[in-house]
PDB file of C-alpha atoms in Angstrom:
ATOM      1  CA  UNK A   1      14.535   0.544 -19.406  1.00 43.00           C
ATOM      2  CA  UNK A   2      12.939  -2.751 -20.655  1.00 55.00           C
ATOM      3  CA  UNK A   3      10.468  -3.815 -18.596  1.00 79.00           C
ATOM      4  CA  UNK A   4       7.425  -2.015 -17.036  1.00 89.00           C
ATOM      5  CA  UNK A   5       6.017  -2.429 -13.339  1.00 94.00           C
ATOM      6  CA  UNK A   6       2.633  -2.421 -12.065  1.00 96.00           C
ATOM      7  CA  UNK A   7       2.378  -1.636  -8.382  1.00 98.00           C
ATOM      8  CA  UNK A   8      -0.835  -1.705  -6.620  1.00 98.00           C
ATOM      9  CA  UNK A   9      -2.154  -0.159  -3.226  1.00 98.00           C
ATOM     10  CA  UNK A  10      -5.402  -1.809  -1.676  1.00 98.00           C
ATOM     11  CA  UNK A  11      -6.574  -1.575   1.610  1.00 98.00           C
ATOM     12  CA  UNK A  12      -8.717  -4.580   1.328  1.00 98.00           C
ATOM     13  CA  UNK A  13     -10.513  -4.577   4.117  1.00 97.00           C
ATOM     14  CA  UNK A  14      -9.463  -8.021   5.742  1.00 96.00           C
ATOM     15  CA  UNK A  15     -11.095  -9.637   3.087  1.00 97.00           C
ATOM     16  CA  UNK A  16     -14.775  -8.365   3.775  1.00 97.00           C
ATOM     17  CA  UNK A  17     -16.692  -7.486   0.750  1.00 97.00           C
ATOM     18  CA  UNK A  18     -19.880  -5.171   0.619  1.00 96.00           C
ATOM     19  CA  UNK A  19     -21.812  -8.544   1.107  1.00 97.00           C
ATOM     20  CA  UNK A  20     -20.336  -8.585   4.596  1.00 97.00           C
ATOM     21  CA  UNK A  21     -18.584 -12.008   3.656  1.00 97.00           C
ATOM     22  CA  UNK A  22     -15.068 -12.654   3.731  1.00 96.00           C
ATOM     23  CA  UNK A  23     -13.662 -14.013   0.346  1.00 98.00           C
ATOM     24  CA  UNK A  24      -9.612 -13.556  -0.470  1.00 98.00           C
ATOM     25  CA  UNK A  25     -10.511 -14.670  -3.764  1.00 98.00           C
ATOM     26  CA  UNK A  26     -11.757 -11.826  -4.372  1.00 98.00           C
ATOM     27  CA  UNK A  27      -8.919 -10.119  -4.074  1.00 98.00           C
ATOM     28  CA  UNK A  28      -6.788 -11.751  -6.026  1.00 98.00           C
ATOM     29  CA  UNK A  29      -9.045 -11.559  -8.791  1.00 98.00           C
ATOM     30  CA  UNK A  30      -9.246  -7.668  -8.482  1.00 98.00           C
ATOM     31  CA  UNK A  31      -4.883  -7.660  -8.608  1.00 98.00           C
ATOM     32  CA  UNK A  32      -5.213 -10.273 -11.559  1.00 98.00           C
ATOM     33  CA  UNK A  33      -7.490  -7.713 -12.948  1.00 98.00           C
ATOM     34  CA  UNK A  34      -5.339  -4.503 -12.575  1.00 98.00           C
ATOM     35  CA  UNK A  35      -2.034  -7.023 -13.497  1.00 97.00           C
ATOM     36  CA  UNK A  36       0.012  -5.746 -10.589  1.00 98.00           C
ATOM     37  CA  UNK A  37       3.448  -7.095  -9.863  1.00 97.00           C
ATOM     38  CA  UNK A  38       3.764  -6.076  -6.802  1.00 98.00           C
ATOM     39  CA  UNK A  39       0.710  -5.489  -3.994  1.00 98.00           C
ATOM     40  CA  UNK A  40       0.949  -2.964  -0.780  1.00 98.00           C
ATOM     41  CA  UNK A  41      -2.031  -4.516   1.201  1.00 98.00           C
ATOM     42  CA  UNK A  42      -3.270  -2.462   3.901  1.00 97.00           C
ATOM     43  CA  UNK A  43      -5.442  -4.363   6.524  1.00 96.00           C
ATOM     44  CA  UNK A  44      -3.959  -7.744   5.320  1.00 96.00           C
ATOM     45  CA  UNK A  45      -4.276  -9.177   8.745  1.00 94.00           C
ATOM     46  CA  UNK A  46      -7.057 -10.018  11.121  1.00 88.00           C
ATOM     47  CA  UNK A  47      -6.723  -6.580  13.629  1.00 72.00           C
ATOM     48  CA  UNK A  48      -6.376  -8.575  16.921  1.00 64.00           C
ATOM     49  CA  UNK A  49      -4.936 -11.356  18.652  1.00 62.00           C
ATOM     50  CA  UNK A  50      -2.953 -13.378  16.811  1.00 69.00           C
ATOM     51  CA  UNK A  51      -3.416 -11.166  13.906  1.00 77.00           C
ATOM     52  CA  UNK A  52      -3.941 -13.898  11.416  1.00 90.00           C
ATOM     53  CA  UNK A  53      -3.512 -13.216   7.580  1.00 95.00           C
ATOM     54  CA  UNK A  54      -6.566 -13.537   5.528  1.00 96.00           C
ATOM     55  CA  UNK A  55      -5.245 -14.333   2.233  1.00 97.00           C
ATOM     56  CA  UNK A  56      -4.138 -17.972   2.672  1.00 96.00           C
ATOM     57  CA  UNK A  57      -0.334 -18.917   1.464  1.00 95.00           C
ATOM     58  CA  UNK A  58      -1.599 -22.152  -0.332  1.00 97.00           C
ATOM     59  CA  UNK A  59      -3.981 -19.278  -2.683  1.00 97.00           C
ATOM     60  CA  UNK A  60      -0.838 -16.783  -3.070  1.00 98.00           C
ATOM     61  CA  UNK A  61       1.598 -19.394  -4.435  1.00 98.00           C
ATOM     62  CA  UNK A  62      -1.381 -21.028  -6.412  1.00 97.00           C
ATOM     63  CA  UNK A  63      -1.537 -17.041  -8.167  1.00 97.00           C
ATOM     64  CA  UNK A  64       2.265 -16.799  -8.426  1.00 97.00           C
ATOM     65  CA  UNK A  65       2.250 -14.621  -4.982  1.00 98.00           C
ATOM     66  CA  UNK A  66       5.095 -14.290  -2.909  1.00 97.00           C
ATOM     67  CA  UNK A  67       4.596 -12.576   0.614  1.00 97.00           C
ATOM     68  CA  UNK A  68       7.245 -10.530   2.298  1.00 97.00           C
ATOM     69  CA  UNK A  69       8.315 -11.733   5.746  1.00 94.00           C
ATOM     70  CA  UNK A  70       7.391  -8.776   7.518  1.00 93.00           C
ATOM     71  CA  UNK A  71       4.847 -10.833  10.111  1.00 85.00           C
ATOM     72  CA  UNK A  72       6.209 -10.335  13.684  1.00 78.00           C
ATOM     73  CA  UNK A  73       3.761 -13.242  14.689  1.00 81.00           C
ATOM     74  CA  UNK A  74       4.513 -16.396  12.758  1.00 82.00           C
ATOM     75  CA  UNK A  75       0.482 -16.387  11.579  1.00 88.00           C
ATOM     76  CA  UNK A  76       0.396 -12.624  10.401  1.00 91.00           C
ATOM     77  CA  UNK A  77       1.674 -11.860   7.212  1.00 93.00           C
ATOM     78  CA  UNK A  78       2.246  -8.126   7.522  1.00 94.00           C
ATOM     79  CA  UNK A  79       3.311  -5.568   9.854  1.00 93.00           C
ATOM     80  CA  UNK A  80       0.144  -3.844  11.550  1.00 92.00           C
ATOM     81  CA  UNK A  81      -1.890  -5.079   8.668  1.00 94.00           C
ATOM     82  CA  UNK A  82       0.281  -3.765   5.741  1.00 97.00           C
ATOM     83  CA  UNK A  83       2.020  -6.781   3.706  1.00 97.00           C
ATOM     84  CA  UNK A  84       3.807  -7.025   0.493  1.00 98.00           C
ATOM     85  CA  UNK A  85       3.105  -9.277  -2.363  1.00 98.00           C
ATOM     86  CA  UNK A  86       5.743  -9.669  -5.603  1.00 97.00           C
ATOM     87  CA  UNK A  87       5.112 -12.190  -8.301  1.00 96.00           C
ATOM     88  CA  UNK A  88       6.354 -12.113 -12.245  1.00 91.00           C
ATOM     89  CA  UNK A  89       9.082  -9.491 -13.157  1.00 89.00           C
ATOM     90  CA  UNK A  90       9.383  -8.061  -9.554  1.00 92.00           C
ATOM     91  CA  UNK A  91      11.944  -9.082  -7.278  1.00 93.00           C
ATOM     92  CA  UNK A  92      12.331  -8.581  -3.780  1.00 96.00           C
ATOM     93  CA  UNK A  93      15.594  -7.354  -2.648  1.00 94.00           C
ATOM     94  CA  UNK A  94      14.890  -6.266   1.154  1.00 95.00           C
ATOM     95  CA  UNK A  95      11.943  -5.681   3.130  1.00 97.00           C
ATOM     96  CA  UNK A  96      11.649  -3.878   6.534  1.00 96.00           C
ATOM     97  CA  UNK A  97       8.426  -2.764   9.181  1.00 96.00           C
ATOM     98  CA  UNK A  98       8.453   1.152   9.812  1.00 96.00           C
ATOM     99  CA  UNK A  99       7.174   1.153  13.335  1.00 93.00           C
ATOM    100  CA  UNK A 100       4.743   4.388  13.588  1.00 94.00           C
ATOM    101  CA  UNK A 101       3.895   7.059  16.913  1.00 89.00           C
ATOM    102  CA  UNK A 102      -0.128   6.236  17.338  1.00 78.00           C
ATOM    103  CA  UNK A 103      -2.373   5.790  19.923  1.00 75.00           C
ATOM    104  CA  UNK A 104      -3.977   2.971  17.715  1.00 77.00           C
ATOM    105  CA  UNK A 105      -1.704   0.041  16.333  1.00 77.00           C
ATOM    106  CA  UNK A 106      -0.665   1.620  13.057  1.00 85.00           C
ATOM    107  CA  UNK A 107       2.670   0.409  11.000  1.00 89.00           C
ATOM    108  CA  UNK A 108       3.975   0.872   7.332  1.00 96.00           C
ATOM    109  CA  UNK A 109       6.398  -1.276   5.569  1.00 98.00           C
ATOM    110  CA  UNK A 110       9.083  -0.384   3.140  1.00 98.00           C
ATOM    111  CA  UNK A 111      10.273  -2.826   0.375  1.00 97.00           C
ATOM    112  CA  UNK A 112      13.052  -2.589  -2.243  1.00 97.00           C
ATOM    113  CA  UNK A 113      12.431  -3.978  -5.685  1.00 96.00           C
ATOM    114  CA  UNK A 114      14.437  -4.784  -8.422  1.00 90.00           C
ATOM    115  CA  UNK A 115      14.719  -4.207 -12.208  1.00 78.00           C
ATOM    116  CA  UNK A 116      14.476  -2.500 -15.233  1.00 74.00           C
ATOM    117  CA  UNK A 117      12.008   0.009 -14.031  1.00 71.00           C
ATOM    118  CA  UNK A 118      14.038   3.076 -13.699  1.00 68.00           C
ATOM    119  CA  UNK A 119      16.566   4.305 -15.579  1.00 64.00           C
ATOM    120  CA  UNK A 120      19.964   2.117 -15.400  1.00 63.00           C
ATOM    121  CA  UNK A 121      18.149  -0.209 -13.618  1.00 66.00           C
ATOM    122  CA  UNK A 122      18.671  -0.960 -10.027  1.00 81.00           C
ATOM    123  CA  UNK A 123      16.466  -0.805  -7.423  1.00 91.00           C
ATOM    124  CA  UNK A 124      13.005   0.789  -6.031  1.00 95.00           C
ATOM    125  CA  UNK A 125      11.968   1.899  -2.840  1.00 97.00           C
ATOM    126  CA  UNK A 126       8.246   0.829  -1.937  1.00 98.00           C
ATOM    127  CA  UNK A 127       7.018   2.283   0.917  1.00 98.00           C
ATOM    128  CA  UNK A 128       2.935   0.753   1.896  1.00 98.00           C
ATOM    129  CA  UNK A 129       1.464   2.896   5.099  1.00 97.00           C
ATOM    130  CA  UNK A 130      -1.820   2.674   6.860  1.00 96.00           C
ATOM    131  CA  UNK A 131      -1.972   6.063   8.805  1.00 95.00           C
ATOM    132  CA  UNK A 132      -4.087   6.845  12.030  1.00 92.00           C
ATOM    133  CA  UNK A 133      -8.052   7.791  11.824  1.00 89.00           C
ATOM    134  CA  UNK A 134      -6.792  11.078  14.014  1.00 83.00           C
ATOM    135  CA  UNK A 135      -4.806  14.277  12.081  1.00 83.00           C
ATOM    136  CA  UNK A 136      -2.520  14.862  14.746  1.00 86.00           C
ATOM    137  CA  UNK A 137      -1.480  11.493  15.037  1.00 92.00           C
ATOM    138  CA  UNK A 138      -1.445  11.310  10.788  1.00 93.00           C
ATOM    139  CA  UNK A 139       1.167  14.035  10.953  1.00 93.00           C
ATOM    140  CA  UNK A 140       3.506  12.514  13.389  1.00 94.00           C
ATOM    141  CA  UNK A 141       3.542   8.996  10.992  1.00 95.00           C
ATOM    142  CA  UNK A 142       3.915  10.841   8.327  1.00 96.00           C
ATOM    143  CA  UNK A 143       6.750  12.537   9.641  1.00 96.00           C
ATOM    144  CA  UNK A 144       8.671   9.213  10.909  1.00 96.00           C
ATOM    145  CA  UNK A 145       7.763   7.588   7.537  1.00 98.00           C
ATOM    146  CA  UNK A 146      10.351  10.415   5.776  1.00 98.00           C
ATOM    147  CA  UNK A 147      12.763   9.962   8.736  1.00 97.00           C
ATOM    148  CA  UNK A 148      12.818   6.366   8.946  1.00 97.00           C
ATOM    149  CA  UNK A 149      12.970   6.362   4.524  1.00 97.00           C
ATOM    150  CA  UNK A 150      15.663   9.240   4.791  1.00 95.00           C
ATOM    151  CA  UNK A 151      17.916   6.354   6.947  1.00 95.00           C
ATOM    152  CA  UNK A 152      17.673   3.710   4.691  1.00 95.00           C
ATOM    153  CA  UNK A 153      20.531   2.245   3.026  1.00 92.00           C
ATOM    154  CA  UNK A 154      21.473   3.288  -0.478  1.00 90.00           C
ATOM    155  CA  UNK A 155      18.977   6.013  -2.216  1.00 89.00           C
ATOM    156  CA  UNK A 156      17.066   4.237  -5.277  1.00 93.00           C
ATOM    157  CA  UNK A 157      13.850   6.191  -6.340  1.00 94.00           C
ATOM    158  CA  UNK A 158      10.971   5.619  -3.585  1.00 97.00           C
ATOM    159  CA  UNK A 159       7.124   5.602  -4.442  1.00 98.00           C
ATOM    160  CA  UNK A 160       4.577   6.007  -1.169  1.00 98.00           C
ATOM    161  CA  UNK A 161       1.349   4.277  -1.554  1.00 98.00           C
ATOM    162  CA  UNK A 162      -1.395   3.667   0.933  1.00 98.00           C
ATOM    163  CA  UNK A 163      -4.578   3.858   3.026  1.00 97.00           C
ATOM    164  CA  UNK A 164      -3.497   8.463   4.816  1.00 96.00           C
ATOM    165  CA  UNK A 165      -7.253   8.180   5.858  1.00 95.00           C
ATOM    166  CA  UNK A 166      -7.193  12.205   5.236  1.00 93.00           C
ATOM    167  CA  UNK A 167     -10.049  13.596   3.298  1.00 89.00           C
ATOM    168  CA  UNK A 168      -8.966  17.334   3.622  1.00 85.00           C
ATOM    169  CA  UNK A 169      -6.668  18.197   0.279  1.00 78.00           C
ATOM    170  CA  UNK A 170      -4.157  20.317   3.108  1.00 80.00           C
ATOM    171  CA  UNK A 171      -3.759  17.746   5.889  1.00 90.00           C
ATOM    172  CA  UNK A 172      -0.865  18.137   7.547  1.00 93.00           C
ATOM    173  CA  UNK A 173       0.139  14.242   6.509  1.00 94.00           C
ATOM    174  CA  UNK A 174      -0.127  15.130   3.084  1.00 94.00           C
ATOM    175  CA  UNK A 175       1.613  18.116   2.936  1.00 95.00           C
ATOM    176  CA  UNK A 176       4.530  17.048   4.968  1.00 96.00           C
ATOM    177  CA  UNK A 177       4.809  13.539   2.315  1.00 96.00           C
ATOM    178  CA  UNK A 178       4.571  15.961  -0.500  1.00 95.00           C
ATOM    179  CA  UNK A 179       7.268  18.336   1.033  1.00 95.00           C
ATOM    180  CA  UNK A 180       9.342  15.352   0.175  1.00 96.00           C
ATOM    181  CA  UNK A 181       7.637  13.512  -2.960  1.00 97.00           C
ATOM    182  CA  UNK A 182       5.288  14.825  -5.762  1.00 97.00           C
ATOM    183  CA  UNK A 183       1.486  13.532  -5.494  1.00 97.00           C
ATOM    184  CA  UNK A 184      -0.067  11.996  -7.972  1.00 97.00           C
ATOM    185  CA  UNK A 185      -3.187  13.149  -8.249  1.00 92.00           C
ATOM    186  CA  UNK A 186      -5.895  10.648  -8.273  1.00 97.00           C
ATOM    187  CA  UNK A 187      -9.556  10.663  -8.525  1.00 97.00           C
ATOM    188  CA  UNK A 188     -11.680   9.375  -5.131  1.00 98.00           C
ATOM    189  CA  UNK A 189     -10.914   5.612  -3.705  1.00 98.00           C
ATOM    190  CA  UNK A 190     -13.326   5.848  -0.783  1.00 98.00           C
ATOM    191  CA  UNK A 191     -16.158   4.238  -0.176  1.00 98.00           C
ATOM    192  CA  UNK A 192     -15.654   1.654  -3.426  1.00 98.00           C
ATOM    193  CA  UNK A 193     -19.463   1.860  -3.858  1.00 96.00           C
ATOM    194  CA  UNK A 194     -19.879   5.418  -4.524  1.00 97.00           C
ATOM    195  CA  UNK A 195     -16.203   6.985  -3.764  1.00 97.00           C
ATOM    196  CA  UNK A 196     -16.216  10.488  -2.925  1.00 97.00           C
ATOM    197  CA  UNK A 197     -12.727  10.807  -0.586  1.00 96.00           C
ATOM    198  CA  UNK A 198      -9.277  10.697  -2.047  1.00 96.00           C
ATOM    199  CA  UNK A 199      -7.989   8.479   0.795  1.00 97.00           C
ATOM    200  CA  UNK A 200      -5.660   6.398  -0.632  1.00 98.00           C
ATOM    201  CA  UNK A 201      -2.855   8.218  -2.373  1.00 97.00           C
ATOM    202  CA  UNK A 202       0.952   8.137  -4.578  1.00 98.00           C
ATOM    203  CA  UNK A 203       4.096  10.196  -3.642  1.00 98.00           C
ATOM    204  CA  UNK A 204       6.404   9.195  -6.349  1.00 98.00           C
ATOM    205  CA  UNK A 205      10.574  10.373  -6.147  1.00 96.00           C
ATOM    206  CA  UNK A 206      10.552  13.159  -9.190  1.00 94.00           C
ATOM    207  CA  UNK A 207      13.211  10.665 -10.654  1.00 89.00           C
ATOM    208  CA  UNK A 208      11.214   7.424 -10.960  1.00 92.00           C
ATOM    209  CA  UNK A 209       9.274   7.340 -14.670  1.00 90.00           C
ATOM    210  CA  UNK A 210       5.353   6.836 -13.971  1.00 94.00           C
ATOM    211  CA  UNK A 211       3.788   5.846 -17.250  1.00 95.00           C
ATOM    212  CA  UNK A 212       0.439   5.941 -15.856  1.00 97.00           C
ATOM    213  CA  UNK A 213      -1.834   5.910 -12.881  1.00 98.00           C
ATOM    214  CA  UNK A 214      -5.257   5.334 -11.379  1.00 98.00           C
ATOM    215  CA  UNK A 215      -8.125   4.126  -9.328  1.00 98.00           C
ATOM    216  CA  UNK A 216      -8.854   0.618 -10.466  1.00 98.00           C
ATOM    217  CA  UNK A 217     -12.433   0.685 -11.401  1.00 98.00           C
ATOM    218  CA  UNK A 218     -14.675  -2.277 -12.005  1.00 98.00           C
ATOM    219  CA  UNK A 219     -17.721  -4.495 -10.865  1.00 98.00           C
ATOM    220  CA  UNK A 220     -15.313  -6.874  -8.718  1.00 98.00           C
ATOM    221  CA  UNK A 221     -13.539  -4.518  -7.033  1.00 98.00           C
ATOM    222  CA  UNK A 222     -16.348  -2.763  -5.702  1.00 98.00           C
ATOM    223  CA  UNK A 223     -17.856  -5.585  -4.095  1.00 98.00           C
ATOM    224  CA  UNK A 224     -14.392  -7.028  -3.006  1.00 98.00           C
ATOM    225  CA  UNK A 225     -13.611  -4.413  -0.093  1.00 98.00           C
ATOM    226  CA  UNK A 226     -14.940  -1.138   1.082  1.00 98.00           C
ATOM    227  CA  UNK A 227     -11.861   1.008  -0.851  1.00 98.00           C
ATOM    228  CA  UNK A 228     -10.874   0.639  -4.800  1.00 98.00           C
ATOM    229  CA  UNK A 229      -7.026  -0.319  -5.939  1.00 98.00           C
ATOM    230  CA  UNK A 230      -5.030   2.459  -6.514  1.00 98.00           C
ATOM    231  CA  UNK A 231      -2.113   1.671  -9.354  1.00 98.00           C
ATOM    232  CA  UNK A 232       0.839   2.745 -10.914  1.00 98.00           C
ATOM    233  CA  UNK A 233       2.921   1.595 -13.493  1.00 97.00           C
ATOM    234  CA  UNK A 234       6.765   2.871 -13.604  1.00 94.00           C
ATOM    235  CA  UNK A 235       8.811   2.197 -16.701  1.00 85.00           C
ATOM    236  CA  UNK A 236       7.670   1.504 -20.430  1.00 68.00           C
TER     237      UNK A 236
END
């Protein structure tokens, strides 16, 4: 290994900051500040309609930003609201939408990476989910998220990141995603103000080398959406 990876989850709220204004600058500037590589948005997309993205292409490229092409309407620039963002030492191999059971429109997205992050080098598997408001519902995505991973060509190292909504510490989403992956256990996310629920959460493959982890923490990033950055960095 030679190089490490930041990798950042934020469900960021389409934009909207405790001030009630939308400002993707804001955003950015929170990533910039955490120095991820590589960002699974959550809620990267106005919700209906023609599901516009909120964080304009001219800003991404002017921040070294390059979006997946998971949209499945040419204005959108995720699937369901979760997108993928690489820039620096990350690059995207393949990206694919996970289409989820749900009463609501839900979706995650799964992403492989490449470079010198894990041992021998290769590839990682990123996996971004937004998962339904009701438990029942949680359970069944979470379920189809290991099915629909489990299918995927080749088997590099995955790491799960995103918005499970579940504030019970035995959910039956959690427990089935750390059936398969180990949890890295991270202090509250939820609301960014004053967080008191753990909603957004890692699963890491036991082979994948996590240097560190966290909730990213500062002035900016409370006031940017209504949940903190969760992070990890893989490799040295």
């Amino acid at each position: 290994m030679s190089a490490s990876l930041i990798v950042a989850s934020y469900n960021i709220h389409k934009a909207v900051g405790a001030d009630g204004r939308c400002v993707p600058e804001r955003i950015l500037d929170v990533l910039d500040e955490i120095g991820a590589d590589v960002a699974l948005l959550q809620e990267a997309d106005t919700r209906f309609g023609l599901r516009t993205a909120v964080l304009p292409r001219a800003m991404l490229a002017a921040r070294g930003w390059i979006p997946a092409a998971l949209g499945e309407q040419p204005a959108a620039m995720g699937w369901h609201g979760n997108a993928v963002l690489v820039r620096g030492v990350a690059r995207l191999a393949r990206a694919s939408r996970i289409a989820l059971p749900a009463l609501e429109p839900r979706g995650a997205v799964m992403a492989d990476v490449e470079g010198d992050f894990v041992p021998g080098g290769g590839l990682v598997r990123l996996v971004g989910a937004h998962l339904d408001l009701s438990g029942l519902w949680r359970a069944r995505q979470a379920r189809r998220i290991i099915e629909r991973v489990a299918r995927a060509p080749g088997a590099p190292p995955e790491l799960v990141m995103g918005d499970f909504n579940e504030w019970r510490p035995g959910g039956a989403a959690v427990a089935a995603l750390a059936g398969r992956w180990r949890e890295l256990r991270l202090a509250p996310s939820f609301p960014a103000r004053l967080p008191v629920g753990r909603l957004d959460r890692v699963f890491a493959h036991h082979a994948l080398p996590i240097a560190d982890a966290g909730v990213h923490v500062s002035a900016l990033a409370r006031g940017a959406s209504d949940h903190l950055p969760v992070w990890v960095r893989l490799g040295g």
